[in-house]
CSV table of C-alpha atoms in Angstrom, one decimal:
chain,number,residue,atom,x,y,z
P,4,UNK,CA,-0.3,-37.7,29.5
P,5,UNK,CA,-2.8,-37.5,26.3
P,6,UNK,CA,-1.0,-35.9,23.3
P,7,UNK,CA,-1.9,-34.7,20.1
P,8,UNK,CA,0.1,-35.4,17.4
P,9,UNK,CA,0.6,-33.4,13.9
P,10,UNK,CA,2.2,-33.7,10.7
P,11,UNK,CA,4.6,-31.8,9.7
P,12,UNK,CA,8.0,-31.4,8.1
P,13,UNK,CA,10.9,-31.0,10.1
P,14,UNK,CA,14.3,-28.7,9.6
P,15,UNK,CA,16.8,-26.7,11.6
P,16,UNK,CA,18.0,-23.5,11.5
P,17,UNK,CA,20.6,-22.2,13.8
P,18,UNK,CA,20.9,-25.3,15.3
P,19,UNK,CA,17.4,-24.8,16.7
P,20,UNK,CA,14.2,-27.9,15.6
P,21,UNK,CA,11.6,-26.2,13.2
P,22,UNK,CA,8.6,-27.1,11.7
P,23,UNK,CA,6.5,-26.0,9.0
P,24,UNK,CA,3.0,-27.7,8.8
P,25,UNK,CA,-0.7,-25.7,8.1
P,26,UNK,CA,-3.9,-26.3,10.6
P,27,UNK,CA,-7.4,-24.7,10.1
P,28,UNK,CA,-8.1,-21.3,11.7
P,29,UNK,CA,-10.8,-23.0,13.7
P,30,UNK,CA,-8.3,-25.6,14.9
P,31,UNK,CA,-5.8,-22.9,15.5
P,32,UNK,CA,-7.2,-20.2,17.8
P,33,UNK,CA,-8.1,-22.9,20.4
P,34,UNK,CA,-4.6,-23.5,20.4
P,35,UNK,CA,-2.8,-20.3,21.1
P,36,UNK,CA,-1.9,-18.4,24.2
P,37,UNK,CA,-3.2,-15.3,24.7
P,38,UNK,CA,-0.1,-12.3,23.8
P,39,UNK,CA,1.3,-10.9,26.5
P,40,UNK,CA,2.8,-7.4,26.3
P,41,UNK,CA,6.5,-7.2,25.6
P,42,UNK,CA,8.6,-6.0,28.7
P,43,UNK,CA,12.5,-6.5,28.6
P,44,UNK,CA,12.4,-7.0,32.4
P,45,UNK,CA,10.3,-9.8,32.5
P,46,UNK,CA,12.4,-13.4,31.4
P,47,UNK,CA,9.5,-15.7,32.4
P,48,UNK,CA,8.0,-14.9,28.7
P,49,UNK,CA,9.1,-13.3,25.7
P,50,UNK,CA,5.9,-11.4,24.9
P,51,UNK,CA,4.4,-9.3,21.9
P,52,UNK,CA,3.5,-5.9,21.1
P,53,UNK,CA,0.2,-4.4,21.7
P,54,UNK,CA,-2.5,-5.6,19.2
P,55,UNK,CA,-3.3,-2.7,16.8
P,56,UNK,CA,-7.3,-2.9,16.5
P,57,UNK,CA,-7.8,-1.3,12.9
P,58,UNK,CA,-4.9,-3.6,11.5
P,59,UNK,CA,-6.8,-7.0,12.5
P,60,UNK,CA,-10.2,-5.4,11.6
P,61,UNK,CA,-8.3,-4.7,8.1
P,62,UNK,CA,-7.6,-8.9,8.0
P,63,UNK,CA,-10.8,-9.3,9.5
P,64,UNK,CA,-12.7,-7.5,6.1
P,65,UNK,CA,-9.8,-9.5,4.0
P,66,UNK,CA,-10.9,-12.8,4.7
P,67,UNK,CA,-14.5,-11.5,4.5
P,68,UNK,CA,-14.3,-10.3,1.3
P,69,UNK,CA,-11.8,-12.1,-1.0
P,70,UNK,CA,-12.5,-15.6,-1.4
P,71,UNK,CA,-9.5,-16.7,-2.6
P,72,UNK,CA,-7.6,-15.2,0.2
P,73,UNK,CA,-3.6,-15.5,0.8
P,74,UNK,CA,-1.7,-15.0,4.7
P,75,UNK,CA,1.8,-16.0,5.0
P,76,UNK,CA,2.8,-18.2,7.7
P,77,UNK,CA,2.5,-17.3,11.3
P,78,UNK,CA,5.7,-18.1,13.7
P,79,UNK,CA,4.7,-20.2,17.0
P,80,UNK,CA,6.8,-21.7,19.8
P,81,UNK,CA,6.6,-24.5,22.4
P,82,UNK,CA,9.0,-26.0,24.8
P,83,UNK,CA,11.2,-29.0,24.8
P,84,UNK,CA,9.2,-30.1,27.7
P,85,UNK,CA,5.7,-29.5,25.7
P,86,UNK,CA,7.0,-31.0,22.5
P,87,UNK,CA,8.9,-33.2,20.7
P,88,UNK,CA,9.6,-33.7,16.3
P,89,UNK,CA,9.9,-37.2,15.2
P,90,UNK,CA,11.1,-37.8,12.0
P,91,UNK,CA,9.4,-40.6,9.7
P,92,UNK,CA,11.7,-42.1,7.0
P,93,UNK,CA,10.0,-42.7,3.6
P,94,UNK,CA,12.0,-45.6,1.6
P,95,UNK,CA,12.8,-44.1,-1.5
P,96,UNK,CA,12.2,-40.5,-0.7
P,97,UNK,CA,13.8,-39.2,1.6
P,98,UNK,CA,17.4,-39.5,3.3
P,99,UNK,CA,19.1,-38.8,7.0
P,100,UNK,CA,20.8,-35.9,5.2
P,101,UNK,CA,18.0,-34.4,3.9
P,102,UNK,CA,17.3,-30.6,5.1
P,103,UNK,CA,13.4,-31.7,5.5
P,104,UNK,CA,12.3,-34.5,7.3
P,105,UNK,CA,8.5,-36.0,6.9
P,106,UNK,CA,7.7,-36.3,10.2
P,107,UNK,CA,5.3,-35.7,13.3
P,108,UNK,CA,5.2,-33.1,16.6
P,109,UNK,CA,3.8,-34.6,19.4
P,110,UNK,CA,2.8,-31.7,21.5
P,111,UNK,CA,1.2,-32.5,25.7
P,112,UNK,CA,-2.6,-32.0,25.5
P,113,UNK,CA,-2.8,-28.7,27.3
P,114,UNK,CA,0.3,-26.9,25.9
P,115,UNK,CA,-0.8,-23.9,24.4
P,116,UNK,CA,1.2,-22.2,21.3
P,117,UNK,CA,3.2,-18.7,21.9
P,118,UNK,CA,2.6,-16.6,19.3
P,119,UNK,CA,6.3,-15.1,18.1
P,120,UNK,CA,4.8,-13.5,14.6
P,121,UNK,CA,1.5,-13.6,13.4
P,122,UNK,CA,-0.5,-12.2,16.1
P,123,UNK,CA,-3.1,-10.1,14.0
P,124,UNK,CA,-3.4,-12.8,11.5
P,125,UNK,CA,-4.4,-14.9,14.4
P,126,UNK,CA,-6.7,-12.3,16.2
P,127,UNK,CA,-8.6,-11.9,13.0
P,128,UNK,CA,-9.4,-15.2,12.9
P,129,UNK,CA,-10.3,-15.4,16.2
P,130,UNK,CA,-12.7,-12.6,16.1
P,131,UNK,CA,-14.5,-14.2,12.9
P,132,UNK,CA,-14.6,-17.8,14.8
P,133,UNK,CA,-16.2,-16.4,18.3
P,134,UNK,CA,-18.3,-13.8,16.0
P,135,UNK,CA,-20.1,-16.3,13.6
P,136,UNK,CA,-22.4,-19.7,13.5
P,137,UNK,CA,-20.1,-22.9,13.4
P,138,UNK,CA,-22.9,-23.4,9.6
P,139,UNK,CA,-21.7,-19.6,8.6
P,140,UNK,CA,-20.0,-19.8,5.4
P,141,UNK,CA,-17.4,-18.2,6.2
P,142,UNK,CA,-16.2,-20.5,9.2
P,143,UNK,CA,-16.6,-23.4,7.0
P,144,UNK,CA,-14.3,-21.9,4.5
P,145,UNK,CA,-11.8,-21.4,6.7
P,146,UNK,CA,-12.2,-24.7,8.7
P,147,UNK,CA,-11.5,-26.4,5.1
P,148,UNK,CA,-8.4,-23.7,4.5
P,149,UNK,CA,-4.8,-24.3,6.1
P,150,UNK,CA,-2.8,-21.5,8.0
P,151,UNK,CA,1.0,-22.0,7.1
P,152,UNK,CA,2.6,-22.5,10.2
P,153,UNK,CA,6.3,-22.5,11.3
P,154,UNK,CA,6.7,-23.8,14.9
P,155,UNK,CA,9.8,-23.7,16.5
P,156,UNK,CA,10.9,-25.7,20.0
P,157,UNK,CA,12.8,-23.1,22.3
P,158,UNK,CA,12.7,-22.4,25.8
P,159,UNK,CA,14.4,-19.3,25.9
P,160,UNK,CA,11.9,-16.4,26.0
P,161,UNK,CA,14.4,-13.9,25.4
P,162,UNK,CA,15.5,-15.5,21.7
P,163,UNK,CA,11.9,-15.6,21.4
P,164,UNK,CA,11.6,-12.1,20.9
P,165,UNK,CA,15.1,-12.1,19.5
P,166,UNK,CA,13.6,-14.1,16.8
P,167,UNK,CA,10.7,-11.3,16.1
P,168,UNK,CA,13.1,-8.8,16.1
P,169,UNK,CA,15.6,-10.5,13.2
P,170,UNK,CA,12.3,-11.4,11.2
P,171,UNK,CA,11.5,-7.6,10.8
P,172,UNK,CA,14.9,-6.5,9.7
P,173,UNK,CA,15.0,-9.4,7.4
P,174,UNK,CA,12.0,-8.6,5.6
P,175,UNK,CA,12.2,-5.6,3.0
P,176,UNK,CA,8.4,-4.6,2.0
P,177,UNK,CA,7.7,-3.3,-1.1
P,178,UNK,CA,7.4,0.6,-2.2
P,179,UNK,CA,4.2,1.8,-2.4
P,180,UNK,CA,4.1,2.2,-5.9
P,181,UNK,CA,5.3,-1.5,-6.4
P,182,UNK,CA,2.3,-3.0,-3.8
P,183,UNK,CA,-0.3,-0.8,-5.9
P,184,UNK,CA,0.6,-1.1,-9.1
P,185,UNK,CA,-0.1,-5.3,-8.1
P,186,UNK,CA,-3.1,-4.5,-6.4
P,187,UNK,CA,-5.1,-5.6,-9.2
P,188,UNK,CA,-8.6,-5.8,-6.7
P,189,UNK,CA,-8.7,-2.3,-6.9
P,190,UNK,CA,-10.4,-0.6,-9.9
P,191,UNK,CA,-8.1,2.4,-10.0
P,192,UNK,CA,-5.4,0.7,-10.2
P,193,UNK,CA,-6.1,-2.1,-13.0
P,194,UNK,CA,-7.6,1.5,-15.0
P,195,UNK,CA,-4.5,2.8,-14.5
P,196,UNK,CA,-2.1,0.2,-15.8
P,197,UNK,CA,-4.8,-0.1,-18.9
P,198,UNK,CA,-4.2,3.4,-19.3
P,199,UNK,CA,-0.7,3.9,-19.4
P,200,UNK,CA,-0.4,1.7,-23.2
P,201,UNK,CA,-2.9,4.8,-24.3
P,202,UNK,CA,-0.9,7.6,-23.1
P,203,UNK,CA,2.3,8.8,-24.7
P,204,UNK,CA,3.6,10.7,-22.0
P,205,UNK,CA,2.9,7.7,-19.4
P,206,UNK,CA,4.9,5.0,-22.2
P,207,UNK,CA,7.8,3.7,-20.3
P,208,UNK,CA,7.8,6.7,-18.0
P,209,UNK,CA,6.1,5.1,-15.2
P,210,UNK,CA,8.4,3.8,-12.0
P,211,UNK,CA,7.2,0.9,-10.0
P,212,UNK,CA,10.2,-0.1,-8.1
P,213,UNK,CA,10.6,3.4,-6.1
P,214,UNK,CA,8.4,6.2,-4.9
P,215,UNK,CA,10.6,8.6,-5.5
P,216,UNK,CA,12.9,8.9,-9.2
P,217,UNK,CA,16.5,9.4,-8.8
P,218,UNK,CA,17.3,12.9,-10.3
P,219,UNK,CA,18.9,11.0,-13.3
P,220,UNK,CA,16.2,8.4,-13.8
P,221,UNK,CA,14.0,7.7,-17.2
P,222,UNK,CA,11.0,7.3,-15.6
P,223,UNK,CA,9.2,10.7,-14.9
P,224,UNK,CA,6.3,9.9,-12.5
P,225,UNK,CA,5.9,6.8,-10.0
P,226,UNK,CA,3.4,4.5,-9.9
P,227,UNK,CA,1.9,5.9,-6.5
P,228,UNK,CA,2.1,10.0,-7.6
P,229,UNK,CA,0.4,9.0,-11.4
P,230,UNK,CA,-2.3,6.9,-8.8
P,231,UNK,CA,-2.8,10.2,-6.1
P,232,UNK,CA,-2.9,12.3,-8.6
P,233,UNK,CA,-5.5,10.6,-10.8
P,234,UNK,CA,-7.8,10.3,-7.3
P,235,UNK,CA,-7.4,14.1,-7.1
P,236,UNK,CA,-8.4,14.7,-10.3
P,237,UNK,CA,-12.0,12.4,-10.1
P,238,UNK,CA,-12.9,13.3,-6.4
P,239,UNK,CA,-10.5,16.4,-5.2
P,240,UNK,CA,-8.9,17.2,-1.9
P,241,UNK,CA,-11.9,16.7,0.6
P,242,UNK,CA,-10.9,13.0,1.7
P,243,UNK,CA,-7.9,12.9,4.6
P,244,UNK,CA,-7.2,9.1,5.0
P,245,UNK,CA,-6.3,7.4,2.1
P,246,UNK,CA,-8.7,4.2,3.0
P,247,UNK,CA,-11.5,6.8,2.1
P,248,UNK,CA,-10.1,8.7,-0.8
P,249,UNK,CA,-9.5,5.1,-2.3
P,250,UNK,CA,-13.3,4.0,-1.8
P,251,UNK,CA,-14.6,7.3,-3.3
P,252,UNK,CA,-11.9,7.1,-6.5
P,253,UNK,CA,-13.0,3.3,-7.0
P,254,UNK,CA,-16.5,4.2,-6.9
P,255,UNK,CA,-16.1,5.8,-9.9
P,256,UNK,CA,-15.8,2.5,-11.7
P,257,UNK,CA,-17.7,-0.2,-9.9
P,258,UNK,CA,-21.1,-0.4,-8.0
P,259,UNK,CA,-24.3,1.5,-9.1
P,260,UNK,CA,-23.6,4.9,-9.3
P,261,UNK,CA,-20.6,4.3,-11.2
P,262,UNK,CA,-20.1,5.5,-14.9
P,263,UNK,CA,-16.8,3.9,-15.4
P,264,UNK,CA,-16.4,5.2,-19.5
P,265,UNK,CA,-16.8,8.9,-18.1
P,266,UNK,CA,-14.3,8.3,-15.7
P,267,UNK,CA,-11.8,6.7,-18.0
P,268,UNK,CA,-12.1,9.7,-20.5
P,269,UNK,CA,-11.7,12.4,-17.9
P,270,UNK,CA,-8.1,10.1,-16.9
P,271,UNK,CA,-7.0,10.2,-20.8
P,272,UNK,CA,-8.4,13.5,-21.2
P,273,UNK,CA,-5.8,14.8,-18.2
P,274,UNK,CA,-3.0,12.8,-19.0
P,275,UNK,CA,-3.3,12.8,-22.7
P,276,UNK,CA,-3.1,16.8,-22.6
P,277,UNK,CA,-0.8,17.2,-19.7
P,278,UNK,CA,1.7,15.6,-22.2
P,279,UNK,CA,0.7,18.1,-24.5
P,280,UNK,CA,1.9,21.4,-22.4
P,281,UNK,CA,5.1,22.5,-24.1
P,282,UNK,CA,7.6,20.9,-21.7
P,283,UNK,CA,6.4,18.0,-21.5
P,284,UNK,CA,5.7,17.7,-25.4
P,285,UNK,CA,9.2,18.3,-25.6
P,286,UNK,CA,10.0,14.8,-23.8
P,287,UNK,CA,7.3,12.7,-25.5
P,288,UNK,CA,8.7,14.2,-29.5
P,289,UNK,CA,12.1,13.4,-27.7
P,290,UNK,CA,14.0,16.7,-27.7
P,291,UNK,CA,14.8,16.7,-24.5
P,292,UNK,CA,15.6,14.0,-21.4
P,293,UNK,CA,13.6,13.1,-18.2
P,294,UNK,CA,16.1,14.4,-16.3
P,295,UNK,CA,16.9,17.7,-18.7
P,296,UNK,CA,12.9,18.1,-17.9
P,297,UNK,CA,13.6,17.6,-14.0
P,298,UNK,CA,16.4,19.8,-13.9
P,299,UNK,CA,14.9,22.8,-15.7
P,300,UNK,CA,11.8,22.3,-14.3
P,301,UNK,CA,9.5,21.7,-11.4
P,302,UNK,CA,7.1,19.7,-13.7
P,303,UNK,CA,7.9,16.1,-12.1
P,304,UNK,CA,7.7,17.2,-8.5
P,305,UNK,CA,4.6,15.4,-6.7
P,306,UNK,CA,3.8,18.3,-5.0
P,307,UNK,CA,3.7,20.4,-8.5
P,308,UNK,CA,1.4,17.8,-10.3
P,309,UNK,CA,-1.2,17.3,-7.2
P,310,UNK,CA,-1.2,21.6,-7.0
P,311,UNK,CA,-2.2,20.7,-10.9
P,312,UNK,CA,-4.7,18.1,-10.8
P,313,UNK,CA,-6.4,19.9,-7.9
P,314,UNK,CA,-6.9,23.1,-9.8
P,315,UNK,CA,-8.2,21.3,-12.8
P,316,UNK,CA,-10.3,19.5,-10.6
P,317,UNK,CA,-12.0,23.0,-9.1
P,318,UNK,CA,-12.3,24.0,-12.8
P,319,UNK,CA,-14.3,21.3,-14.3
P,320,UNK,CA,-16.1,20.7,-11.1
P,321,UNK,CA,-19.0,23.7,-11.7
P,322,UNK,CA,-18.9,22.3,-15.2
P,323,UNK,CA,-17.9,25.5,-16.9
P,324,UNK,CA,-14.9,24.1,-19.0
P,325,UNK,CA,-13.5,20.6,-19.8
P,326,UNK,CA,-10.5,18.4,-18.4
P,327,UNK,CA,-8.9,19.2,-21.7
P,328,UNK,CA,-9.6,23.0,-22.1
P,329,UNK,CA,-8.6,23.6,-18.2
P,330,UNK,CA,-4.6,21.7,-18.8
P,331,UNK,CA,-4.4,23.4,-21.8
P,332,UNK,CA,-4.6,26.9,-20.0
P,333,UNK,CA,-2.0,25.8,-18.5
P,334,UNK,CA,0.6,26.5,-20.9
P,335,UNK,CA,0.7,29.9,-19.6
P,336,UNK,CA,2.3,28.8,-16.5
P,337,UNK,CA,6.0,28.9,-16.7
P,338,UNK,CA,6.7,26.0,-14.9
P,339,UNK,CA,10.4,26.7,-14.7
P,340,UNK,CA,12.7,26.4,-11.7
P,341,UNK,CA,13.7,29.4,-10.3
P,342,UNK,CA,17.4,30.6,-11.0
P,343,UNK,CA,17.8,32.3,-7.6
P,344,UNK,CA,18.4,30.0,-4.3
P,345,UNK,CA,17.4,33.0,-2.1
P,346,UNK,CA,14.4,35.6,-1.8
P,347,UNK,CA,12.8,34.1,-4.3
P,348,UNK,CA,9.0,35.6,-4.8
P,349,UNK,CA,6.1,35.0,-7.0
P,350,UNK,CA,7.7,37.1,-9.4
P,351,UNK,CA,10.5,34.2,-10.0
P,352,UNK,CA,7.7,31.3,-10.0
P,353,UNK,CA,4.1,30.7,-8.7
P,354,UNK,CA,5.2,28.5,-6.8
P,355,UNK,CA,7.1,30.7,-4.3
P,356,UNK,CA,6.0,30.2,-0.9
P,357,UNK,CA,3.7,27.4,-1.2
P,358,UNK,CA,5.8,24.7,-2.6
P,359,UNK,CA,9.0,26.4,-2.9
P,360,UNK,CA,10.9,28.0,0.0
P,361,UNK,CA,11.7,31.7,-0.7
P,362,UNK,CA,14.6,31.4,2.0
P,363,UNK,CA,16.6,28.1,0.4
P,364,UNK,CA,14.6,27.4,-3.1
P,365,UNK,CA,13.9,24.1,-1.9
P,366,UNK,CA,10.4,22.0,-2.6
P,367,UNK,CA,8.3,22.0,-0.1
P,368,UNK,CA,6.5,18.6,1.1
P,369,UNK,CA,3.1,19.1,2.8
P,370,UNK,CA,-0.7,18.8,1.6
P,371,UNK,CA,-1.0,22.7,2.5
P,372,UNK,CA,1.7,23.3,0.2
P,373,UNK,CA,0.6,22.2,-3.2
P,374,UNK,CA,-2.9,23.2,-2.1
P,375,UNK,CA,-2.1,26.5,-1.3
P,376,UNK,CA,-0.5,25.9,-4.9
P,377,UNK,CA,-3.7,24.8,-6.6
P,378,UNK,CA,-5.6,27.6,-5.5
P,379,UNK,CA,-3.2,29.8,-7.1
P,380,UNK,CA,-3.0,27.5,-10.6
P,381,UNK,CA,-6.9,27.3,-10.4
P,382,UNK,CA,-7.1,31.5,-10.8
P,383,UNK,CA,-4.6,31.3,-13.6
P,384,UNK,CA,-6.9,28.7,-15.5
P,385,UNK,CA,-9.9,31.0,-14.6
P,386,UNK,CA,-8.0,34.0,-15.8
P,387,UNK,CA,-7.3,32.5,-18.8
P,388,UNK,CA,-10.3,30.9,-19.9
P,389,UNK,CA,-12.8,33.1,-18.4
P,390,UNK,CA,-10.8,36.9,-17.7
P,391,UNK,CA,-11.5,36.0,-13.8
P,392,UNK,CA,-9.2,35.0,-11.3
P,393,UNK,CA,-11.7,34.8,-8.7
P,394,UNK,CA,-11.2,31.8,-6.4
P,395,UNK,CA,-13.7,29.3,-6.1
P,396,UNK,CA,-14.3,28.2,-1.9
P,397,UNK,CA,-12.7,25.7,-0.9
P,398,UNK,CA,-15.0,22.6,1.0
P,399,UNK,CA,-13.2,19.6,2.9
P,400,UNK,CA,-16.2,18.2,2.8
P,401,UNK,CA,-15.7,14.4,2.5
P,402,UNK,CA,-17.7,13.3,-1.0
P,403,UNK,CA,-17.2,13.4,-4.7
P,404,UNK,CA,-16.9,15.9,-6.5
P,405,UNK,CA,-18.5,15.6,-10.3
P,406,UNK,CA,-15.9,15.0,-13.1
């Protein structure tokens, strides 16, 4: 029987052969099988779960649009009977007791590979190779690119998908605020990280490892609430997914109807005087602790700084008053945490029944919550600056608002 025969290098783990090796995406989807839905019943093949459509569209627009594009290795199977590793000493290089062995898989000519982990990855390039001209630039960049590859003989569908199974519980992905604050293709977040060397209150008080501070951390904000709340502030509430929120926040510094330097100066502007309110003055002169500030307060609570950046954003949206003028009112608003646990009411904070529970005094999470809350921050700012409290309606109408 014809074979075709691969480099790659050989190891074992678990007692099982593996392979590591890279073939072109072109090469590659001719080779798989196509996924067959997981079902515990069935021990003829191990199966996958069902493709998720907007995910491999997501790779799709990758490999699209970055050209110097990066996917981790995909995890592929065959059969003892399908193939077979041969190791190929090299004199003065490697050893038998070597973990890796230079070597070559001989696979049978038909022998399709099972797709363990790496499905999407794979779909997305076979939706660009069926879509597209064998001279479209694209397919020619990835017939000259390599897909990292680990193939593994076993004929036992059941540790198959045993094998899927132990590869997500080994693999810890990173917080939200850690994967942004790296995501140096996106505008808002390179502006952001430039930013933070300008602002006092954002000096060291930035986490990137969690979402969430611990009650006795340093760090007042993470990366991902300073990032949402920035978006809010340049574009306000009238975006649901975040995909689209992020496209209208980054428009605001690339493409043609950008004016990057205004946005920049409405960020400082916010953070610059939201460091200035008396509380928080108080951490960046150093009289008090991040976590005195997060005890007595409700001032490093998400919810409590969206409810903030969304009324500013209502105030300087008409253009009647300035980013700086519109924090600054602010100051009027006793941000302090209500003593009582219990039948708490507006008269013990603003934030009573929106973002705080009158019944327990516990935060509330919720985007009605600290909208609910900006509304009612918004009419203080308007009351302050302008002897009106009168609300401003509210659209969820899905485009920027002016800064």
């Amino acid at each position: 029987m014809p074979k075709i025969h691969i480099p790659v290098i050989g190891y074992t783990q678990g007692g099982r052969q593996m392979m590591t090796t890279a073939m072109s995406a072109v090469d590659l989807v001719s080779m798989v099988a196509k996924p067959e839905a997981w079902d515990p019943v069935k021990t003829t093949t191990h199966g996958n779960r069902p493709r998720d459509n907007n995910h491999m569209a997501g790779i799709v627009n990758y490999l699209e649009t970055e050209e110097k594009f990066v996917l981790g290795a995909a995890v592929l199977y065959l059969t003892s009977k399908e193939a077979e590793f041969k190791a190929t000493p090299v004199p003065g290089v490697t050893t038998e007791v070597d973990a890796a062995q230079f070597g070559t898989l001989t696979i049978d000519i038909g022998a399709k590979f099972d797709i363990g982990d790496g499905q999407h990855r794979i779909g997305a390039y076979e939706k660009i190779v069926q879509g597209r001209d064998e001279d479209d630039p694209l397919i020619e960049r990835l017939r000259t690119s390599g897909q990292p590859l680990i193939i593994v003989i076993e004929d036992d569908p059941k540790h198959r998908a045993q094998d899927f199974a132990d590869l997500q519980r080994n693999v810890k992905a990173p917080t939200a605020s850690m994967g942004q604050s790296m995501d140096r293709r996106q505008p808002i977040n390179r502006e952001l990280a430039d930013l933070f060397d300008h602002v006092p209150l954002l000096q060291d008080r930035v986490e990137y490892f969690k979402d969430n501070p611990g009650k006795l951390s340093a760090k007042a904000f993470s990366f991902k609430t300073v990032r949402y709340v920035s978006g809010l502030l340049l574009v306000g509430n009238g975006y649901r997914s975040p995909a689209t929120m992020d496209k209208a926040v980054n428009a605001h510094f690339e493409g043609s109807k950008s004016n990057p330097e205004e946005a920049r100066a409405a960020l400082k502007d916010f953070w610059t005087e939201l460091g200035e309110l008396v509380r928080f003055a108080d951490v960046v002169d150093g009289n008090i602790s991040v976590p005195e500030l997060r005890e007595a307060t409700y001032l490093t609570s998400a919810g409590v700084l969206y409810a903030i950046a969304y009324a500013v954003h209502l105030a300087v949206a008409d253009g009647s008053t300035t980013i700086s003028e519109a924090v600054r009112a602010l100051d009027k608003v006793d941000f302090d945490r209500a003593t009582k646990t219990a039948a708490i009411t507006s008269e013990d904070t603003i934030f009573a029944g929106n973002l705080i529970d009158p019944d327990t005094g516990k935060l509330v999470a919720g985007r009605t919550a600290w909208e609910s809350a900006g509304a009612l921050l918004h009419a203080e700012i308007a009351a302050s600056l302008h002897g009106t409290a009168t609300l401003p309606e509210q659209s969820t109408e899905e485009k920027p608002a002016s800064i």
